mmCIF file of C-alpha atoms in Angstrom:
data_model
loop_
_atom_site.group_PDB
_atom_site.id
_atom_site.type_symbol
_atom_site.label_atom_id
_atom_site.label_comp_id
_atom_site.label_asym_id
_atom_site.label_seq_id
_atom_site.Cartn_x
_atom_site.Cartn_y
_atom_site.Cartn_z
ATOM 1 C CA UNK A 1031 22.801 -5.732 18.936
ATOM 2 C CA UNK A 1032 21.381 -2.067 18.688
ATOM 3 C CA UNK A 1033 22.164 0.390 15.864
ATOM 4 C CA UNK A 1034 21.108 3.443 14.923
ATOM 5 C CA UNK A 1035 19.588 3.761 10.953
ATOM 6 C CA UNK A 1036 20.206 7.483 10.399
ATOM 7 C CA UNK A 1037 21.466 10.416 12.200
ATOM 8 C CA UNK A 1038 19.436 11.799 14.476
ATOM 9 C CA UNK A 1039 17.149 8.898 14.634
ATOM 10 C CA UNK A 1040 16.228 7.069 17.542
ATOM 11 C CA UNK A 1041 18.384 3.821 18.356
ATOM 12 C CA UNK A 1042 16.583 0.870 16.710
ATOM 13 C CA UNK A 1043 17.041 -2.919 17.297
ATOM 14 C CA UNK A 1044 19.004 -4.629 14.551
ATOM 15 C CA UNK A 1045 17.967 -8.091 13.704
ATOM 16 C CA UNK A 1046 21.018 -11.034 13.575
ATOM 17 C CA UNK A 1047 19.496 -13.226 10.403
ATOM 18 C CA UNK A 1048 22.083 -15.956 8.968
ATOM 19 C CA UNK A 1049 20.538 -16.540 5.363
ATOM 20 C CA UNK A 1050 20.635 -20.063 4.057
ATOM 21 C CA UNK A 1051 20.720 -19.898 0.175
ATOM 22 C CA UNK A 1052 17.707 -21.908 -0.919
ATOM 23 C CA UNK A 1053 18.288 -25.372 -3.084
ATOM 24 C CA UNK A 1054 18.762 -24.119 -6.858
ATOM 25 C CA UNK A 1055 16.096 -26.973 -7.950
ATOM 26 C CA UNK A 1056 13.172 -24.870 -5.740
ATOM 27 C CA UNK A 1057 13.933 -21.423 -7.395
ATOM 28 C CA UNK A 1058 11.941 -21.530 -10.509
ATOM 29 C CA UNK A 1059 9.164 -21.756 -8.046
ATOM 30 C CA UNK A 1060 9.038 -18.199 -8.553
ATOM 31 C CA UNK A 1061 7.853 -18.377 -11.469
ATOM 32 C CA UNK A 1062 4.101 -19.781 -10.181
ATOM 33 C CA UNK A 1063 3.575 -16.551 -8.386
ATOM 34 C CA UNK A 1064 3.109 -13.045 -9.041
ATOM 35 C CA UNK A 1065 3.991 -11.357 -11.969
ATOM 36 C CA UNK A 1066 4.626 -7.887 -12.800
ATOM 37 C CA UNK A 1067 3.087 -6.162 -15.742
ATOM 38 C CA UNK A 1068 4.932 -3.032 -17.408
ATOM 39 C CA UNK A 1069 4.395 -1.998 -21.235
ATOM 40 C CA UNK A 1070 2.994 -4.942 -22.212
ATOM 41 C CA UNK A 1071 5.822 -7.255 -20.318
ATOM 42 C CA UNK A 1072 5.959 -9.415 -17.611
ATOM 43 C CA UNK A 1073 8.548 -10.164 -15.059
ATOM 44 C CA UNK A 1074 8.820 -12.765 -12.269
ATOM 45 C CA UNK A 1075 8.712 -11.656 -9.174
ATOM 46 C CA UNK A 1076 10.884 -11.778 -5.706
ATOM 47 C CA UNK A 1077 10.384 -10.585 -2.677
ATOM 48 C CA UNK A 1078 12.258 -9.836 0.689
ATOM 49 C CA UNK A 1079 12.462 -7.645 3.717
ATOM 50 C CA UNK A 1080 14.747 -4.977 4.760
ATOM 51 C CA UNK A 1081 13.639 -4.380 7.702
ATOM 52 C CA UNK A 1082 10.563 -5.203 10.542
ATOM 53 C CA UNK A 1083 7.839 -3.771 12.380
ATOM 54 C CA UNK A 1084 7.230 0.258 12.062
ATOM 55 C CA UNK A 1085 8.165 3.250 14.067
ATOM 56 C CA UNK A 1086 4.523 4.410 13.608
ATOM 57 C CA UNK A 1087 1.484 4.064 15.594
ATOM 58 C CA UNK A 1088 -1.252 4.210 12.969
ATOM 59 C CA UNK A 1089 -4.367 3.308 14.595
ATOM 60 C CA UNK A 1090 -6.009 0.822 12.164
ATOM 61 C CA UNK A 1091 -2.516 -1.170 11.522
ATOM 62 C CA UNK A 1092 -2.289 -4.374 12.783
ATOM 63 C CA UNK A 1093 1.292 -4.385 12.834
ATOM 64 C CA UNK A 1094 1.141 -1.901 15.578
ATOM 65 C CA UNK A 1095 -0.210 -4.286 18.798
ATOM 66 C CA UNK A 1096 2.483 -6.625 17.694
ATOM 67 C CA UNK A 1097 5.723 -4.016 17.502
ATOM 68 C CA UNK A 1098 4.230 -1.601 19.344
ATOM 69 C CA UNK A 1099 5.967 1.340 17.654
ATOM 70 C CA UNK A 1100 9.558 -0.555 17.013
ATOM 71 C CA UNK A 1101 11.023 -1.579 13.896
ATOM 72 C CA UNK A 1102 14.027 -3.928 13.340
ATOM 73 C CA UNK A 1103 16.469 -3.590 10.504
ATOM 74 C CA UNK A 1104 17.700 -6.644 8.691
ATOM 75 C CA UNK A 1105 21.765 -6.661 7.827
ATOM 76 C CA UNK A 1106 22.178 -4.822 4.197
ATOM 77 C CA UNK A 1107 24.502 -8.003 3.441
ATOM 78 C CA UNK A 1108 21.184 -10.350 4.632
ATOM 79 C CA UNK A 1109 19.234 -8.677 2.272
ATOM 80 C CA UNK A 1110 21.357 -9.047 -0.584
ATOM 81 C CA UNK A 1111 22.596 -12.211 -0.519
ATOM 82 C CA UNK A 1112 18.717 -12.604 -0.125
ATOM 83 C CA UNK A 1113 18.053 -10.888 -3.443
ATOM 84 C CA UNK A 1114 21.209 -12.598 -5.072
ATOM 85 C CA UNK A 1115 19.387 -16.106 -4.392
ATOM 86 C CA UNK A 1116 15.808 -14.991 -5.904
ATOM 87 C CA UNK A 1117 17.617 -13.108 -8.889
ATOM 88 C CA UNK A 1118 20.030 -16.205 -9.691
ATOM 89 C CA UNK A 1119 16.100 -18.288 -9.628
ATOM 90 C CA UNK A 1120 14.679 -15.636 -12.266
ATOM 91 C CA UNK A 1121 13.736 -12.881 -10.340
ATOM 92 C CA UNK A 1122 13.451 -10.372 -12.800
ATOM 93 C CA UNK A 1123 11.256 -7.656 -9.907
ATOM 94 C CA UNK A 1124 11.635 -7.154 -6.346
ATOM 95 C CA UNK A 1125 9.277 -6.215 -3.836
ATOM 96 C CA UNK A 1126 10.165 -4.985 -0.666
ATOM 97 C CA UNK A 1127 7.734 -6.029 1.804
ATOM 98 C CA UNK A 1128 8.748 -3.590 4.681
ATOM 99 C CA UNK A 1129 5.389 -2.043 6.358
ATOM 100 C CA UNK A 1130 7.459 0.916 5.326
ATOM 101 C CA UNK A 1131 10.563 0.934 3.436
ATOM 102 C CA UNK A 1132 11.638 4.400 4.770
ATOM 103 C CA UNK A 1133 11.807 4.037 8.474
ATOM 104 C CA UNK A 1134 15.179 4.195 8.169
ATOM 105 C CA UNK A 1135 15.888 6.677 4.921
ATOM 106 C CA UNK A 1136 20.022 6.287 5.555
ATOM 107 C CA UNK A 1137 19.235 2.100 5.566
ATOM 108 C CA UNK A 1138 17.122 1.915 2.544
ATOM 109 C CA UNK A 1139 19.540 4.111 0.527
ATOM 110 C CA UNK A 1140 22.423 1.631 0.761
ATOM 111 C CA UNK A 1141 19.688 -0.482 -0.126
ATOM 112 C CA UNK A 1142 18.499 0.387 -2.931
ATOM 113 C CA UNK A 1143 21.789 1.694 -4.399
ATOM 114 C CA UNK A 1144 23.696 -1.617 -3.686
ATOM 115 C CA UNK A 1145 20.805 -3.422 -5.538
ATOM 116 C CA UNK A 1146 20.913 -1.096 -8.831
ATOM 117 C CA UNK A 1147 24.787 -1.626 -8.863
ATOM 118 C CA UNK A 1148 24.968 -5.123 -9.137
ATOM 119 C CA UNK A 1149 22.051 -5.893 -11.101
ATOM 120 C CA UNK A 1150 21.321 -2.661 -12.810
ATOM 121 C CA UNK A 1151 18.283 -4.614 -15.142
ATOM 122 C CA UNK A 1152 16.652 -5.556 -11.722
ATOM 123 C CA UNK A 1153 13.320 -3.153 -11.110
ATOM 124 C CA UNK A 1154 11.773 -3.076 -7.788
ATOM 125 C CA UNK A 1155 8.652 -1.476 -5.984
ATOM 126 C CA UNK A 1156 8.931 -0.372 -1.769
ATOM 127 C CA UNK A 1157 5.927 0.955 0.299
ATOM 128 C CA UNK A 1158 6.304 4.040 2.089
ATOM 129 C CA UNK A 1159 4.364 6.595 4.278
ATOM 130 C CA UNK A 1160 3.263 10.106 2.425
ATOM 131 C CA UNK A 1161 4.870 11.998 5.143
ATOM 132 C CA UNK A 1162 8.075 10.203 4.870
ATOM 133 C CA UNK A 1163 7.910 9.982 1.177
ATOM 134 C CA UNK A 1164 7.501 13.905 1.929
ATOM 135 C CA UNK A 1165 10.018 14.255 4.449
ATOM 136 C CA UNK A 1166 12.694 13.535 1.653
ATOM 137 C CA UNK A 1167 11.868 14.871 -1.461
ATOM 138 C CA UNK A 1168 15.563 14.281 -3.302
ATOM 139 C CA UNK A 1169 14.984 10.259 -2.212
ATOM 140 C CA UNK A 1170 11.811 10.288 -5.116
ATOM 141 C CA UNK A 1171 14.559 10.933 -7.922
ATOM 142 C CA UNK A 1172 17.287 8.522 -6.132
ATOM 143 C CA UNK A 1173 14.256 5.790 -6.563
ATOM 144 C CA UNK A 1174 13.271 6.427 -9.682
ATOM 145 C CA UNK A 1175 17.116 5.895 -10.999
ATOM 146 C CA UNK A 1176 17.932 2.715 -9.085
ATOM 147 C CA UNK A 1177 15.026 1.105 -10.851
ATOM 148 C CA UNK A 1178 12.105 1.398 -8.535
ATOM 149 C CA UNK A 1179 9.181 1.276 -10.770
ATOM 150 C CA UNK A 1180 6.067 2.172 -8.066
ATOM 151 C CA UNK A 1181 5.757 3.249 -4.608
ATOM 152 C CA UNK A 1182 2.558 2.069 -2.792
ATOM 153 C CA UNK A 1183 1.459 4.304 0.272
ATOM 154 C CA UNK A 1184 -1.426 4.317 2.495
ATOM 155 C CA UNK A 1185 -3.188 7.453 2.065
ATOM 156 C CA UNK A 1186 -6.293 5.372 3.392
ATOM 157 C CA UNK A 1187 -8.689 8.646 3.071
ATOM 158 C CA UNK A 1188 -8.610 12.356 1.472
ATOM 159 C CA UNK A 1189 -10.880 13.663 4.254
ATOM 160 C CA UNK A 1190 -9.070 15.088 7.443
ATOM 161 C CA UNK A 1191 -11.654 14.070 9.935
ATOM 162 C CA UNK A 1192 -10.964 10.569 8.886
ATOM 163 C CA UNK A 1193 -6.767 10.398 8.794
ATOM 164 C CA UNK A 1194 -7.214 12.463 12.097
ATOM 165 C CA UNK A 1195 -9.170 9.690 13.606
ATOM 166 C CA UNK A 1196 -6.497 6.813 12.451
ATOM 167 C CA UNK A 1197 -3.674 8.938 12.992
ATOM 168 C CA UNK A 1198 -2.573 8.784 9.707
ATOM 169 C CA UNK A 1199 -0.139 11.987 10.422
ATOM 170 C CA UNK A 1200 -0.778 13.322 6.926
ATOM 171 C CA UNK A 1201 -3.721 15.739 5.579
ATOM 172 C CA UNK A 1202 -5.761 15.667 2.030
ATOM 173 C CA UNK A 1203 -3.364 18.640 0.785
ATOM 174 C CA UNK A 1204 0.091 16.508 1.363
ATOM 175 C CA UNK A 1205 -1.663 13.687 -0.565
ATOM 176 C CA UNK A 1206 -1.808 16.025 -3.240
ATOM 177 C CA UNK A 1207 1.191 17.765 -2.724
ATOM 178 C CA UNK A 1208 3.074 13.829 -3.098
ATOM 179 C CA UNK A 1209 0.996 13.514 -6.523
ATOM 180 C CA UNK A 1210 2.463 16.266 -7.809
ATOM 181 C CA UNK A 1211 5.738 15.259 -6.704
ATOM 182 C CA UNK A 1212 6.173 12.266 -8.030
ATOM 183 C CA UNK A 1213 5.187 12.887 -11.027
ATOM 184 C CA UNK A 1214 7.508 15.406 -11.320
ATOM 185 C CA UNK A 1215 10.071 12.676 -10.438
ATOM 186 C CA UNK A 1216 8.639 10.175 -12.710
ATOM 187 C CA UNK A 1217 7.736 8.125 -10.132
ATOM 188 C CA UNK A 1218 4.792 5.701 -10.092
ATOM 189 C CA UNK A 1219 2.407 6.445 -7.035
ATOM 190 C CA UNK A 1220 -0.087 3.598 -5.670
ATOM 191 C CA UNK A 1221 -2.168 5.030 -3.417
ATOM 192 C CA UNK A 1222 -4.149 2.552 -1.348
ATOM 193 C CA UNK A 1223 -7.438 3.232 0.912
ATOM 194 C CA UNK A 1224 -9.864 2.371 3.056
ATOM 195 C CA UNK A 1225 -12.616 3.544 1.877
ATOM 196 C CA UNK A 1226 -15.628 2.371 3.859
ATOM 197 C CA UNK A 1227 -14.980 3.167 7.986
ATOM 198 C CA UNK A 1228 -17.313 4.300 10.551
ATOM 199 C CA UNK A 1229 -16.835 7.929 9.585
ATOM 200 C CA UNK A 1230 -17.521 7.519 5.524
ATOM 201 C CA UNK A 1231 -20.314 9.006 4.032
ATOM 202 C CA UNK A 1232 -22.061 7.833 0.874
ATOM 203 C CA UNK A 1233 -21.177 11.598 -0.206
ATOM 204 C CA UNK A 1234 -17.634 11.332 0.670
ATOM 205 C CA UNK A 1235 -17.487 8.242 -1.137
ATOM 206 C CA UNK A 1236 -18.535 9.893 -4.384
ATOM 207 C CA UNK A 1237 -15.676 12.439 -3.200
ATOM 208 C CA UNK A 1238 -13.303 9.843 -3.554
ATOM 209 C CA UNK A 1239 -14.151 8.679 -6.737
ATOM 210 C CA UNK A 1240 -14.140 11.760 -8.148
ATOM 211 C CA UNK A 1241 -10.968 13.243 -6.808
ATOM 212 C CA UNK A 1242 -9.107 10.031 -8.261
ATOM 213 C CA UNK A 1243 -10.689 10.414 -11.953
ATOM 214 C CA UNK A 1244 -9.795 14.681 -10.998
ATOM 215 C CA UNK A 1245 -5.913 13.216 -10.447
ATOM 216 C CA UNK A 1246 -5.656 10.932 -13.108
ATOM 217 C CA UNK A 1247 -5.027 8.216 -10.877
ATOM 218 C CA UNK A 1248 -7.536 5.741 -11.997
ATOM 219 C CA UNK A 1249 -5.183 3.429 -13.570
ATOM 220 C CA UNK A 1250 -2.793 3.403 -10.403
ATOM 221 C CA UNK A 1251 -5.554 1.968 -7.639
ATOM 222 C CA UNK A 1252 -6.315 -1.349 -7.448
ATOM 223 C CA UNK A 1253 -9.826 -1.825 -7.737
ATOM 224 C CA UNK A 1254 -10.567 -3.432 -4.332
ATOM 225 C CA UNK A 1255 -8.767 -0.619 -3.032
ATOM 226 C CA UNK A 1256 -11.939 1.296 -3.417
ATOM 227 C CA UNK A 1257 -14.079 -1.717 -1.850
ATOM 228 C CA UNK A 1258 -12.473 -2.418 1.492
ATOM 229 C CA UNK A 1259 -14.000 -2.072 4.908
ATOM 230 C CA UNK A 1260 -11.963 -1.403 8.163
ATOM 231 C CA UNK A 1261 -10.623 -4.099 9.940
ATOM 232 C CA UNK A 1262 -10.862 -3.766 13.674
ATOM 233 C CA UNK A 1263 -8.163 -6.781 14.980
ATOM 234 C CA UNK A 1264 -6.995 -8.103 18.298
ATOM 235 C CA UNK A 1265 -5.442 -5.339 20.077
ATOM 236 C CA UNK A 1266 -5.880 -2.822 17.757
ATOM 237 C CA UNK A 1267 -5.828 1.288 19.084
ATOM 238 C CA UNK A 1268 -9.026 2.013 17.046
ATOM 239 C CA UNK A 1269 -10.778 0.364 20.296
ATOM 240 C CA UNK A 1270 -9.234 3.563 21.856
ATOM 241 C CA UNK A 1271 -12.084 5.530 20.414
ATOM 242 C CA UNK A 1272 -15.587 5.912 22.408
ATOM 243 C CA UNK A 1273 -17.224 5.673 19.259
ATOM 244 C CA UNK A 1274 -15.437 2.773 17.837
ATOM 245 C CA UNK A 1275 -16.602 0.937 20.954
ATOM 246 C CA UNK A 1276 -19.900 1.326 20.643
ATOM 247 C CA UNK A 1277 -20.605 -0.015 17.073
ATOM 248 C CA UNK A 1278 -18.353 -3.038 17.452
ATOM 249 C CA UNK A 1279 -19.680 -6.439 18.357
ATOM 250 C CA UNK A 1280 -17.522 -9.464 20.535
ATOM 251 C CA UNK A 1281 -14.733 -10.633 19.379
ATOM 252 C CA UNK A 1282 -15.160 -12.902 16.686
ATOM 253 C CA UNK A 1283 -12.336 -15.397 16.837
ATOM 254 C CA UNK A 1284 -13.188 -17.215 13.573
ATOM 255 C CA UNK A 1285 -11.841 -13.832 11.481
ATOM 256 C CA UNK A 1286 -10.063 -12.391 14.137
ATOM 257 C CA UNK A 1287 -11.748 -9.230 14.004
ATOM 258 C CA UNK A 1288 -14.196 -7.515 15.482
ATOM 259 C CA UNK A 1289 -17.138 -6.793 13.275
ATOM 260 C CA UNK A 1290 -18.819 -3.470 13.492
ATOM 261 C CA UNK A 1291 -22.041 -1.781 11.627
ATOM 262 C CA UNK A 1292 -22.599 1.524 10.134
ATOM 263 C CA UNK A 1293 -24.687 3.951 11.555
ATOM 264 C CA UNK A 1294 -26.333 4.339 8.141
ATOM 265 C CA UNK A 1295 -27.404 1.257 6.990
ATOM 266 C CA UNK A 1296 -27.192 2.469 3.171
ATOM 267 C CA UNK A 1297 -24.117 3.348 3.657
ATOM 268 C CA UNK A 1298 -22.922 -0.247 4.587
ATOM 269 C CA UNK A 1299 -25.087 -1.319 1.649
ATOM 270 C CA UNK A 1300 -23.028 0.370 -0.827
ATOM 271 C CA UNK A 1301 -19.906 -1.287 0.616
ATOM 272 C CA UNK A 1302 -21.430 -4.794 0.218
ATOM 273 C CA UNK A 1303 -22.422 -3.670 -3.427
ATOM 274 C CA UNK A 1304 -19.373 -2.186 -4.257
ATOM 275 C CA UNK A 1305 -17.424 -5.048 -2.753
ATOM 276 C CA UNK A 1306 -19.398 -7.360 -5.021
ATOM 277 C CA UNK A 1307 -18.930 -5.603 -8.410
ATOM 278 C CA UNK A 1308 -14.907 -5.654 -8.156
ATOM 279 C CA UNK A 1309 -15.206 -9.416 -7.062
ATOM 280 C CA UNK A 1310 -16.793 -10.273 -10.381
ATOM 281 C CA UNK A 1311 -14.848 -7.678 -12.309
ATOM 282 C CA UNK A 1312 -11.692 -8.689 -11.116
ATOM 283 C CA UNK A 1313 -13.141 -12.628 -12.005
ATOM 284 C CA UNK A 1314 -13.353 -11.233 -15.428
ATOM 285 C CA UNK A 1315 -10.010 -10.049 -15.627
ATOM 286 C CA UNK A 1316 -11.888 -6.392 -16.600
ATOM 287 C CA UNK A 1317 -8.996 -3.448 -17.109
ATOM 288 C CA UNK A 1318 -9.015 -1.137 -14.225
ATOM 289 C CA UNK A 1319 -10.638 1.594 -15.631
ATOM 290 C CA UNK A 1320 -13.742 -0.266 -16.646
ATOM 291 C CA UNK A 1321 -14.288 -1.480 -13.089
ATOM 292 C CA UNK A 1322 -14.040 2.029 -11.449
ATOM 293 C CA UNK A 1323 -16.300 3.055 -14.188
ATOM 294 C CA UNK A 1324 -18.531 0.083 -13.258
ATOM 295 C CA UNK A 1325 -17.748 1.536 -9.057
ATOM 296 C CA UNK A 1326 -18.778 5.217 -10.477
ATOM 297 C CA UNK A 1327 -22.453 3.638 -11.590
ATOM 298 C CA UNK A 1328 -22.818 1.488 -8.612
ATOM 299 C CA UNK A 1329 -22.304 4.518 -6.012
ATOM 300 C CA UNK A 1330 -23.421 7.754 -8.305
ATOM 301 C CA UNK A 1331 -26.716 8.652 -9.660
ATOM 302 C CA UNK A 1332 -25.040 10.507 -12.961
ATOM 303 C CA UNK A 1333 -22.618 9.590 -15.146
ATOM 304 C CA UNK A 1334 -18.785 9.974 -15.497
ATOM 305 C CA UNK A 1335 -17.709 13.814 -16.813
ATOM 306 C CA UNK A 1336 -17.680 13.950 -20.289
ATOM 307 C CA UNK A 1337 -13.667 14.429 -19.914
ATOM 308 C CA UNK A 1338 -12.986 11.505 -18.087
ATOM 309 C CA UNK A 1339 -9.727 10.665 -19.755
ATOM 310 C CA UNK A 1340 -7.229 7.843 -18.113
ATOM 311 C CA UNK A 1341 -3.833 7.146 -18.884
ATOM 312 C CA UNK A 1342 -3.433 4.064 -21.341
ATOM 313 C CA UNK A 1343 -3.008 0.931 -18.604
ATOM 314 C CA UNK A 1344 0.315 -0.205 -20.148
ATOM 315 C CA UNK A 1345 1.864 3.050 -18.483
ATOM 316 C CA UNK A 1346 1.063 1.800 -14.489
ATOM 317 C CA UNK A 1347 3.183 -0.922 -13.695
ATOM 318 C CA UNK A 1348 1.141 -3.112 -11.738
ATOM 319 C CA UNK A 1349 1.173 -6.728 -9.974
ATOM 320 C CA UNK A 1350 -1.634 -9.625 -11.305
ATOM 321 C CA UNK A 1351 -1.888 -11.129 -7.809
ATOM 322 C CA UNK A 1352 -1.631 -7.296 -5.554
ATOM 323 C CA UNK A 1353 -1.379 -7.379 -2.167
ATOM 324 C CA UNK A 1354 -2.652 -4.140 -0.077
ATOM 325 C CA UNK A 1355 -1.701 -2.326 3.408
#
């Protein structure tokens, strides 16, 4: 059937899913996988859906050549009954694996308010775009209450030129503006990134680095969020650009990408280097703010300010196995 998700909002196809509770003897296989840390606790983790595809045409997502632009919502009583299952298993944290959670504002509401009532000790974490996030300012606080403890988005750069070319449909300043605004709603941000494209300068780089140690948000970035390189995939609208085109190589079917090399060979350099310090931090277990001090040394020639001052790590809930859009 079709539905429409919110007023005003363009019909969207919703998905007919008939959930099958799973054996009780498999659930504590939750238990082997992720775990979320907050204040010195862990909690198991679930995860489910509550909704597919995006509305969005970011070009660098890969979910884009396969939904090209639509999004399917899954049944609010599908999604439940979903959660029910993982919670009655141990599920103490749920993660809601939507490519964006907020597609459909109206949808995720019910949600997310259904969820808090019956199981008001449950937590849970959502991704979401900044200019949705933006977009509805009164949902941060309605979060924050029903229990979600962090909201990854994908700010992917802080320079313009850069979001302009992926069609990102935000700017630096409303990345900034959303800091401030969800701290103001005591709201967790997770910014992710791509830090190393064919735009990136070693300069902007350093830019990065310090405009996260600037925001405080050290502690909330996964380290190999400052590490990864764009992924070029089958289909994907960055092959749109002329000068995409001309730096990427055939299709290489093994990775399904296709690779590509920097126009400044130091640049790509740096990636590979910084790439290989968070692989061996991360090996180590090292606390986040160690390794971006570690990524500071590797990419700058001077040393952190003198006020470099991060929040203590038991503050930023975070996952011990994180995944990253």
């Amino acid at each position: 059937g079709r539905g429409a998700t919110d007023e005003n909002e363009p019909l969207v196809c919703m998905e007919r899913v008939t959930f099958l509770p799973p054996d009780r003897r498999t659930l504590p296989v939750l238990a082997r996988y992720s775990r979320l840390h907050v204040n010195g606790d862990t909690r198991v983790v679930g995860y489910t859906e509550a909704s597919r595809g995006c509305k969005h045409l970011c070009r660098h997502c890969p979910v884009v050549p396969v939904y090209r632009g639509q999004f399917r919502i899954v049944q609010a009583e599908v999604v439940l009954a979903d959660i029910r299952a993982q919670v009655a298993g141990g599920a103490q944290h749920i993660t809601f694996g939507d490519p964006d959670f907020l597609n459909g504002p109206t949808h995720a509401r019910r949600i997310v308010e259904a969820l808090h009532s019956e199981f008001p000790g449950v937590t849970y974490d959502i991704t979401a775009k900044v200019e949705h996030l933006l977009a509805v300012p009164e949902l941060l606080m309605l979060l924050r209450d029903t229990g979600c403890l962090f909201v990854t988005t994908a700010v992917e750069s802080i320079e313009d030129a850069v979001l302009e070319k992926l069609e990102k449909r935000h700017r630096r300043a409303d990345f900034l503006r959303l800091v401030g605004l969800c701290r103001d709603a005591g709201l967790t941000l997770a910014p992710t990134f791509i830090p190393f494209t064919p735009w990136t300068t070693r300069a902007g780089y350093r830019e990065l680095l310090e405009c996260l140690a600037d925001l405080d948000l050290v502690d909330n970035v996964g380290p190999i969020q400052l590490a990864l390189r764009l992924l070029i995939t089958s289909g994907s609208r960055l092959l749109e650009l002329e000068d995409v085109r001309r730096i990427v190589g055939p299709f290489d079917r093994e990775s399904l990408m296709y690779p590509w090399v920097h126009a400044d060979p130091e640049t790509d350099l740096l990636a590979r280097r910084i790439m290989a310090v968070v692989t061996a931090e991360q090996r180590n277990r090292t606390p986040r703010r160690e390794v971006f001090r570690r990524i500071w040394e590797a990419a700058h020639s001077r040393p952190l300010p003198d006020n470099y001052d991060l929040l203590p790590r038991a503050v930023i809930p975070y996952m011990d196995e994180p995944w990253f859009c």
